[in-house]
Short mmCIF file of C-alpha atoms in Angstrom, two decimals:
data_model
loop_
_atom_site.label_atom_id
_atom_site.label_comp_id
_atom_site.label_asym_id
_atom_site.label_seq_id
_atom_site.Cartn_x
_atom_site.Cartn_y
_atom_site.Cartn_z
CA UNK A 1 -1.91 148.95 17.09
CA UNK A 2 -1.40 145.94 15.73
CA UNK A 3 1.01 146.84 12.59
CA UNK A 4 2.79 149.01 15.26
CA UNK A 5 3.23 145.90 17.50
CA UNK A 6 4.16 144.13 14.37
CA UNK A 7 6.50 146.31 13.33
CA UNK A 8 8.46 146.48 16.52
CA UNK A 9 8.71 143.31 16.32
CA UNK A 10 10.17 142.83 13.57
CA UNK A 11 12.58 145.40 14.25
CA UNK A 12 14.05 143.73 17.53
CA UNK A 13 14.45 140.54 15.59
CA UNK A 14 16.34 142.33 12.72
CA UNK A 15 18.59 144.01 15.60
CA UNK A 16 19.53 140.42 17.19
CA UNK A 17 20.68 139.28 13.96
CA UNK A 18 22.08 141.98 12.25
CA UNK A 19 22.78 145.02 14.75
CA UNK A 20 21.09 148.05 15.60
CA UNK A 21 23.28 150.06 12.57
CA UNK A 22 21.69 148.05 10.14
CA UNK A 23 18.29 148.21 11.13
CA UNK A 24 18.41 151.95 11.07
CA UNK A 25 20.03 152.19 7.67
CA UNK A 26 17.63 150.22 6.27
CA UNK A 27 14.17 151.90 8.18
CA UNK A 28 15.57 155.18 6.81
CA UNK A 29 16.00 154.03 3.74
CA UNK A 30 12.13 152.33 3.50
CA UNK A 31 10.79 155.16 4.97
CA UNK A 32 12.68 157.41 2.27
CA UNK A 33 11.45 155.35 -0.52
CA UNK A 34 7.66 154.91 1.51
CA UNK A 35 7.75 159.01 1.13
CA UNK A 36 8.56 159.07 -2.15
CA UNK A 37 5.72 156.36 -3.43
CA UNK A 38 3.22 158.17 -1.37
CA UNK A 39 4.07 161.46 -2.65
CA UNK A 40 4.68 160.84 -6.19
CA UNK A 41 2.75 157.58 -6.82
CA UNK A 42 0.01 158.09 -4.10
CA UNK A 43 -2.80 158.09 -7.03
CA UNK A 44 -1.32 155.71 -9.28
CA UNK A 45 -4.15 152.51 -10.23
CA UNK A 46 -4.32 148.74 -11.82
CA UNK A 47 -7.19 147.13 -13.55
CA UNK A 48 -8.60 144.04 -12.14
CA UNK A 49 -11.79 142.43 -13.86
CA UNK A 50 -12.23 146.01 -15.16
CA UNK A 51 -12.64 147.28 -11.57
CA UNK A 52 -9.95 149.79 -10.49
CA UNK A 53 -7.26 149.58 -7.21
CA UNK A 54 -5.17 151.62 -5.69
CA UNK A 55 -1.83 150.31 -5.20
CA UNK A 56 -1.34 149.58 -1.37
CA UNK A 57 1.81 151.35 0.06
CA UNK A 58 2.71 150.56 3.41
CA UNK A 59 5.89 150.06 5.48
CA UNK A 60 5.48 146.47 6.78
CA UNK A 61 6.90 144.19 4.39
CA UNK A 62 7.36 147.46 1.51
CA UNK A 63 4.69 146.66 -0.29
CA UNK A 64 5.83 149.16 -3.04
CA UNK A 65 8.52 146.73 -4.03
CA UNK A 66 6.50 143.48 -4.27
CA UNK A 67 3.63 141.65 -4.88
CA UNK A 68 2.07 142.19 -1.68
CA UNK A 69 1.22 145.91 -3.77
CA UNK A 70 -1.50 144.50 -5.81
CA UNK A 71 -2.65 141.73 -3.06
CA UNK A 72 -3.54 143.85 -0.52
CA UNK A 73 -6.44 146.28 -2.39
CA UNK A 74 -7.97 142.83 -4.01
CA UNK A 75 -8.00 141.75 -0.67
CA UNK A 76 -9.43 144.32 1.57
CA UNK A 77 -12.26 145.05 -1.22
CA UNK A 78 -13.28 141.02 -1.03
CA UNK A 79 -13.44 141.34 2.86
CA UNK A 80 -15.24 144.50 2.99
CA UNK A 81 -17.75 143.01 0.67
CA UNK A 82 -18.19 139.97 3.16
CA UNK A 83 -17.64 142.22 6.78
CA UNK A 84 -20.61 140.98 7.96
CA UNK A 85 -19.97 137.27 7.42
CA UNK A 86 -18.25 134.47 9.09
CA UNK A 87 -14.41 134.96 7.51
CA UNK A 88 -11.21 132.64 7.97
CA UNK A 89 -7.48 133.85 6.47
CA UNK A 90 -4.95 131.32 6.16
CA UNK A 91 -2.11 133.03 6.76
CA UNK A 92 -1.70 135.46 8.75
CA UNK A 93 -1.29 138.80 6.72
CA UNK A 94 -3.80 140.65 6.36
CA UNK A 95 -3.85 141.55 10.03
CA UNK A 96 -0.22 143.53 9.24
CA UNK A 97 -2.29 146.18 7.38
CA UNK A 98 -5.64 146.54 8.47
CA UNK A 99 -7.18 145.26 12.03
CA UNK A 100 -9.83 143.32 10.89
CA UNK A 101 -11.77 140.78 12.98
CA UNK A 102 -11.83 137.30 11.39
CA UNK A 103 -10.13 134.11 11.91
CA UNK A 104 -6.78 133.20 10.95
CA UNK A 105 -5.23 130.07 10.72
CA UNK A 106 -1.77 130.15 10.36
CA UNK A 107 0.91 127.14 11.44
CA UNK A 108 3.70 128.78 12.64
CA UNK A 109 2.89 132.79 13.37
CA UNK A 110 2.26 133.27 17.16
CA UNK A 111 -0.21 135.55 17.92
CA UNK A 112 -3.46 136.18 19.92
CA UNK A 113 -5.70 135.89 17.64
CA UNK A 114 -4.11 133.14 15.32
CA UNK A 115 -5.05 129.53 15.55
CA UNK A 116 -1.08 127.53 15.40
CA UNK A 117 -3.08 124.50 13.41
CA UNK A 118 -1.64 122.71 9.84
CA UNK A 119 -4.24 123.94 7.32
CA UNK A 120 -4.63 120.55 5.81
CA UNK A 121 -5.58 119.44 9.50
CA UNK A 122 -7.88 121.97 10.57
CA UNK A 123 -11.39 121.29 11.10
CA UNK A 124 -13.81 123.75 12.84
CA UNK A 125 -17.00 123.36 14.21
CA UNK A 126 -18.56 126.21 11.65
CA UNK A 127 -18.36 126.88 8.61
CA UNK A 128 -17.19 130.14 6.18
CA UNK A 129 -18.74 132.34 3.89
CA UNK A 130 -15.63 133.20 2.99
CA UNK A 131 -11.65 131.84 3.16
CA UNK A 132 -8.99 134.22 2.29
CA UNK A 133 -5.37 133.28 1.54
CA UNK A 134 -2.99 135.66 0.32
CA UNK A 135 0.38 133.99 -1.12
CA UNK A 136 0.13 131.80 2.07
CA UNK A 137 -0.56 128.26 -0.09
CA UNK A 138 3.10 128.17 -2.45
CA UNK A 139 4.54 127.25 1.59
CA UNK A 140 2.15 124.54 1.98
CA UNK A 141 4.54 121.07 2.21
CA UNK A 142 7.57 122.84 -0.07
CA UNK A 143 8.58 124.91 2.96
CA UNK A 144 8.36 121.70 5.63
CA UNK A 145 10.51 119.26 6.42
CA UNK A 146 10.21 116.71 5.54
CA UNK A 147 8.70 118.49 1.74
CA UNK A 148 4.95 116.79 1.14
CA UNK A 149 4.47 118.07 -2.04
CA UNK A 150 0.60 116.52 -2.20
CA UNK A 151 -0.12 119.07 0.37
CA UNK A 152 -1.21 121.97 -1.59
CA UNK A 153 -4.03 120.24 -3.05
CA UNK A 154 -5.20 118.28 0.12
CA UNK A 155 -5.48 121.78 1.86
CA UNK A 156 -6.97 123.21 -1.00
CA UNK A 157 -9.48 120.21 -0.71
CA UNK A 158 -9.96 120.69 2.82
CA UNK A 159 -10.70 124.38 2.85
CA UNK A 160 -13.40 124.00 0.37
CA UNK A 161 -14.91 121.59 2.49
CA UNK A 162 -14.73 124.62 5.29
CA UNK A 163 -16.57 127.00 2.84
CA UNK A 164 -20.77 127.37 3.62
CA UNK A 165 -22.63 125.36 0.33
CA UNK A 166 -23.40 127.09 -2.73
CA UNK A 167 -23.32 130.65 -1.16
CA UNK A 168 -19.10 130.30 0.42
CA UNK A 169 -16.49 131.85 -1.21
CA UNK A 170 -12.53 131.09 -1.23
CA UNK A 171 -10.03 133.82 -2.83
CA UNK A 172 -6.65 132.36 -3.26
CA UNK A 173 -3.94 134.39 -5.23
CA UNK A 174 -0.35 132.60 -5.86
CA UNK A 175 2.82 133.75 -6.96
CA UNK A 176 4.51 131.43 -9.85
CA UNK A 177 7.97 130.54 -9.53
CA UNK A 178 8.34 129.85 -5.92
CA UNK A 179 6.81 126.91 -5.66
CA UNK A 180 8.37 124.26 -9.00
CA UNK A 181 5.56 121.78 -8.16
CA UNK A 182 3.20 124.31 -7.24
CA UNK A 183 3.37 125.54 -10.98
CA UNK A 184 3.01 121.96 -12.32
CA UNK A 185 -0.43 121.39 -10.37
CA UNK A 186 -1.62 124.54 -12.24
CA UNK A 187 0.25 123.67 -15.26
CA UNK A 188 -1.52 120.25 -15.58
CA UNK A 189 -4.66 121.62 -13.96
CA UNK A 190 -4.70 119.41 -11.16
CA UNK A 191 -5.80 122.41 -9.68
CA UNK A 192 -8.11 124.37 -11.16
CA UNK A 193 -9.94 126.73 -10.20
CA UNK A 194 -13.75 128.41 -10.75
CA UNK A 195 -12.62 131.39 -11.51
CA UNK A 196 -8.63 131.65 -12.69
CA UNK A 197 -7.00 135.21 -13.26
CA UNK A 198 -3.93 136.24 -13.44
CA UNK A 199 -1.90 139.50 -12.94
CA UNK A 200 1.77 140.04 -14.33
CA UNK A 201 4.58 142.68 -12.82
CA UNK A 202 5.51 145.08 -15.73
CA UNK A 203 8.19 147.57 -14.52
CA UNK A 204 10.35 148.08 -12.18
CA UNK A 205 8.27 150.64 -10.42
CA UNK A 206 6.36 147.55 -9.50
CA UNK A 207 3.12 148.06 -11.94
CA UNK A 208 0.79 145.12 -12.47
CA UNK A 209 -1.38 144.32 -15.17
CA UNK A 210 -4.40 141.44 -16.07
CA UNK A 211 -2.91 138.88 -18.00
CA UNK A 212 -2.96 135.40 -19.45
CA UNK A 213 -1.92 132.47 -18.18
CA UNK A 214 0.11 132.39 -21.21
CA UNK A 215 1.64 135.66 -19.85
CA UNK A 216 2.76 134.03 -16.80
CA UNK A 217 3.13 130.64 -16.52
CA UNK A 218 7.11 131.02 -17.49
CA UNK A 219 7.66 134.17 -14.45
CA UNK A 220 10.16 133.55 -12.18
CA UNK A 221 10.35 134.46 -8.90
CA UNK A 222 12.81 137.66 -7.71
CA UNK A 223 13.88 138.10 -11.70
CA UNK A 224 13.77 140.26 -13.22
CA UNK A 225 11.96 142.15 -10.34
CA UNK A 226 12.36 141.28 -6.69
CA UNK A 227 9.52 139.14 -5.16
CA UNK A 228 6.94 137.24 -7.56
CA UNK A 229 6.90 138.47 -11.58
CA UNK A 230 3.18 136.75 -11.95
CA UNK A 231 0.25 135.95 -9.79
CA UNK A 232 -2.91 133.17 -10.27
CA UNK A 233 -5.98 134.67 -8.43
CA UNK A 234 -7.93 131.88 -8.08
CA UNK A 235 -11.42 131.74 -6.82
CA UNK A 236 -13.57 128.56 -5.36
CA UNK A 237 -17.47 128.40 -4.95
CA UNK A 238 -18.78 126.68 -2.26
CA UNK A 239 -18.43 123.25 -4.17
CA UNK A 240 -16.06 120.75 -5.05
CA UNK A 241 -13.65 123.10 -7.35
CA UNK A 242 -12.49 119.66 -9.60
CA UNK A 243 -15.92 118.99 -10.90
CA UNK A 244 -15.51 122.47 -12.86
CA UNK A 245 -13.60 121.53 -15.78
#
């Protein structure tokens, strides 16, 4: 119910601004091309720290064309893991795919169940076994106005704080080459993270595969394939993440 109400949504907006024409020729063309990945590349895998994932096909946001393909199965197997435990997304995506109870903290999104607070500001009463954030943080101060670009790491900074000692968890993942100063931090390691993986787009078909940061610390974002060419997936024990390194 809540990807339906998402995706009418989004379909009323897309009328306003572009006319009703347009949004049909282009939901008959997604759902043509949904069809066709679900038919044809419905059992098609990635390796991920030599586990195996399905790639996630789904209408909202085509997932078949971007990153969002490989994002979504790392993802919902982290959150399964952790169902029974106290869990807080920044950003609100997640909630497009799957209706999943946990908190989500997410600036600008309006929606029941999402708490309209900056991330660098927020500061609950509890605290999380795990924090999620799926290509949410690359928006943090370079999408504001006035740009901030200390932001990423002061949120960064704060969510750990957020994360239960020792046992908390944070799972980050971030495309490179949306964010020019966002790519420095991780260039310089100013951040760094516990654990720092890194998956790179390989066809057009949108197949992923594990990589090195060597791989990927060049990939630009929308070329040669739409959306991001490489991805950090970062992850933060309950601790301070610069004392690693």
């Amino acid at each position: 119910m809540v990807t339906l109400n998402r995706l009418l949504a989004t379909v009323q907006d897309a009328s306003k601004k572009y006319g009703i024409g347009y949004v049909i020729k282009k939901t008959i063309s997604a759902w043509f091309y949904l069809s066709y990945y679900k038919i044809f590349r419905l059992g098609k895998t990635f390796i991920f720290r030599e586990d195996k994932y399905h790639y996630a096909y789904h209408f909202y946001n085509t997932t078949w064309m971007n990153e969002r393909a490989v994002e979504i199965p790392l993802a919902l197997k982290i959150i399964k893991k952790n169902e029974d435990k106290k869990i807080l997304e920044i950003g609100n995506v997640i909630s497009n795919y799957f209706n999943i109870p946990h908190d989500i903290v997410d600036k600008y999104e309006k929606d029941h169940n999402v708490i309209n607070e900056d991330v660098v500001d927020f500061s609950p009463n509890k605290k999380y076994d795990l924090i999620i954030s799926i290509s949410t943080l690359e928006h943090v101060g370079w999408d504001e106005i006035p740009r901030n670009d200390k932001k990423i790491p002061q949120a960064i900074e704060n969510l750990q704080k957020l994360l239960t000692p020792k046992s908390g968890l944070m799972f980050v993942t971030l495309p490179i080459g949306y964010n020019t100063v966002l790519d420095k931090l991780l260039r310089d390691e100013t951040i760094k993270f516990h654990e720092q993986y890194y998956l790179r787009r390989i066809s057009k078909k949108n197949e992923w595969k594990e990589a090195s940061w060597q791989d990927v610390q060049d990939a630009k974002f929308g070329k040669p394939f739409l959306g991001a060419n490489g991805l950090v997936v970062g992850i933060i024990h309950g601790q301070d993440y610069r004392k690693d390194g």
